[in-house]
Amino acid sequence: MIDPVFATLGLETENSGVLAGSQAIQATGPRLASRNPATGEVLAYAQAASPGDYEQVAEVAVKAFARWRSRPAPVRGALIRDLGDALRLQKQNLGRLVTLEAGKIRTEAEGEVQEMIDMCDYAVGLSRCLHGLTIASERPVHRLMEQWHPLGPVGIITAFNFPVAVWAWNATLAAVCGDSTIWKPSPITPLTAIAVTKIASQVAEAHECPGLFSLCLGETEIGERMVADPRLPLISATGSCRMGRRVAEVVGARLGRTLLELGGNNAVIVTPSANLDLALRAVVFAAVGTAGQRCTTLRRLIVHESIIDDLLARLGHAYKSVRIGDPADDSTLMGPLINEQAVASMMQALEQAAEQGGTIVTGGKRIDRPGWFVEPAIVRATGDMPIVAEETFAPILYVIPYRTLDEAIAIQNGVEQGLSSAIFTDRVTEAERFLSAEGSDCGIANVNLGTSGAEIGGAFGGEKATGGGREAGSDAWKAYMRRQTCTINGGSALPLAQGIRFEL
Ligand code: UN1
């Protein structure tokens, strides 16, 4: 049965997953089924793009960019203000759709929509702050300045786990920076993408810029087209390290720009001075929240050997009280995994952990009911177990003992990914050591809070195999613009830099 929210958001049983602005293109690619991970049932279908359909979308985005880039940035901001208002009106409905399609519990699903709204607010202010520097010139009556211009149509590739927020991180900044966007969402979550693009396109149309936000649903073939397309100067991609390597290779070969937000293998260090009540709550949210399917999910808990038994006992107890079930039910804390494959990867990782000497302390079983439900697992492990170095997108928490803080930091940094990290301590020297240049090597380093749930005001992203990109706040906007250094001669002489004399 079709949920009432579908009609409210303009969705039908069969949907075109290709929208050039608000205009739905008769898509001719594969037909994709969107399933409710809490039941396994098909919610609706979406038709993906063929390479020819992509071509139409790309042309629309190129044309939209040509018009949009000449609007003053604060006028561009006015469109994003209206987008924020439109999203505010649909917060519950979009949240409901995220719950249905991605299986997030209601509060997290609505939180994700809130993240889009926050991005709109942020981008509106930013539209008046896209400023460059004025730099002292070494030449008399000369002025050096930097200005930032729109870059071009931006390709946005997103994952199933944040089916709407990550689009907003990119699309709102791109729009105020003067860029049009083409979005390729995960083929697992097409419906949220269609609903959001419809809302955004209506707003863009009201501002006489149809085609500013386009959608091109597809699988690898469409992603490959986008990354190879020289009309898209920037590809912003979220996904696995494997996918990111491919994107970097293809975009690099055409000397384009990438913004990569790839895998994480995030750790929390708990020192003997830590407030364990605080640590416990943070660890459970970071490890179990979103059923362990955030790139910022806590995967490795590195605990001082003197407190590990105490913390493990408390964690085991807390895990047993996590209410698992229908994500639409307000009392639920953990919903399903996204699909059968996710359940299989979790089971496989647990088997490998056991083979490598790990002990499953609690959880780790599939729950016998329709949909893709599992018990979150805690595994007592050591830092050198190969499986611990891998990101399994599921609620598995490896708990690892340490003796010295240096050793804990070495374990924390000893993986290829470098997204998020945290320390729990009440000693300022330990916190500062963790935050120093010899401390955490991640893009995000927190003290006395978990690894997930970052605010949009900071730049979000990670180092090493996480890809190095930064999205959302701070100066992440610079990725969506091109910098121009201008020197202006206000006099009638022509002095040369570096004191060079070149007289005719
Ligand atoms: C992701 O999982 O790709 O910090 C993004 C967080 C969220 C974003 C996660 N604000 O957990």
PDB file of C-alpha atoms and ligand atoms in Angstrom, residues 115 161-162 169 261 294-296 452-454 460, ligand 1:
ATOM      1  CA  GLU A 115      20.617  19.311   8.371  1.00  0.00           C
ATOM      2  CA  ASN A 161      22.946   6.460   4.280  1.00  0.00           C
ATOM      3  CA  PHE A 162      22.425  10.222   4.103  1.00  0.00           C
ATOM      4  CA  TRP A 169      25.799  20.156   1.770  1.00  0.00           C
ATOM      5  CA  GLU A 261      34.174  11.997   1.285  1.00  0.00           C
ATOM      6  CA  ARG A 294      27.167   6.511   9.097  1.00  0.00           C
ATOM      7  CA  CYS A 295      30.564   7.250   7.660  1.00  0.00           C
ATOM      8  CA  THR A 296      31.213   8.740  11.118  1.00  0.00           C
ATOM      9  CA  SER A 452      29.289  11.078  14.685  1.00  0.00           C
ATOM     10  CA  GLY A 453      26.724  13.837  14.527  1.00  0.00           C
ATOM     11  CA  ALA A 454      28.865  16.760  13.373  1.00  0.00           C
ATOM     12  CA  PHE A 460      33.294  18.049   7.259  1.00  0.00           C
TER      13      PHE A 460
HETATM   14  C1  UN1 B   1      27.859  10.439   6.349  1.00  0.00           C
HETATM   15  O1  UN1 B   1      27.648   9.434   7.030  1.00  0.00           O
HETATM   16  O2  UN1 B   1      28.159  10.350   5.122  1.00  0.00           O
HETATM   17  O3  UN1 B   1      28.496  13.791  11.340  1.00  0.00           O
HETATM   18  C2  UN1 B   1      27.706  11.823   6.834  1.00  0.00           C
HETATM   19  C3  UN1 B   1      27.556  13.050  11.032  1.00  0.00           C
HETATM   20  C4  UN1 B   1      26.535  13.562  10.045  1.00  0.00           C
HETATM   21  C5  UN1 B   1      26.992  13.330   8.655  1.00  0.00           C
HETATM   22  C6  UN1 B   1      27.422  11.941   8.313  1.00  0.00           C
HETATM   23  N1  UN1 B   1      26.300  14.956  10.278  1.00  0.00           N
HETATM   24  O4  UN1 B   1      27.423  11.941  11.506  1.00  0.00           O
END
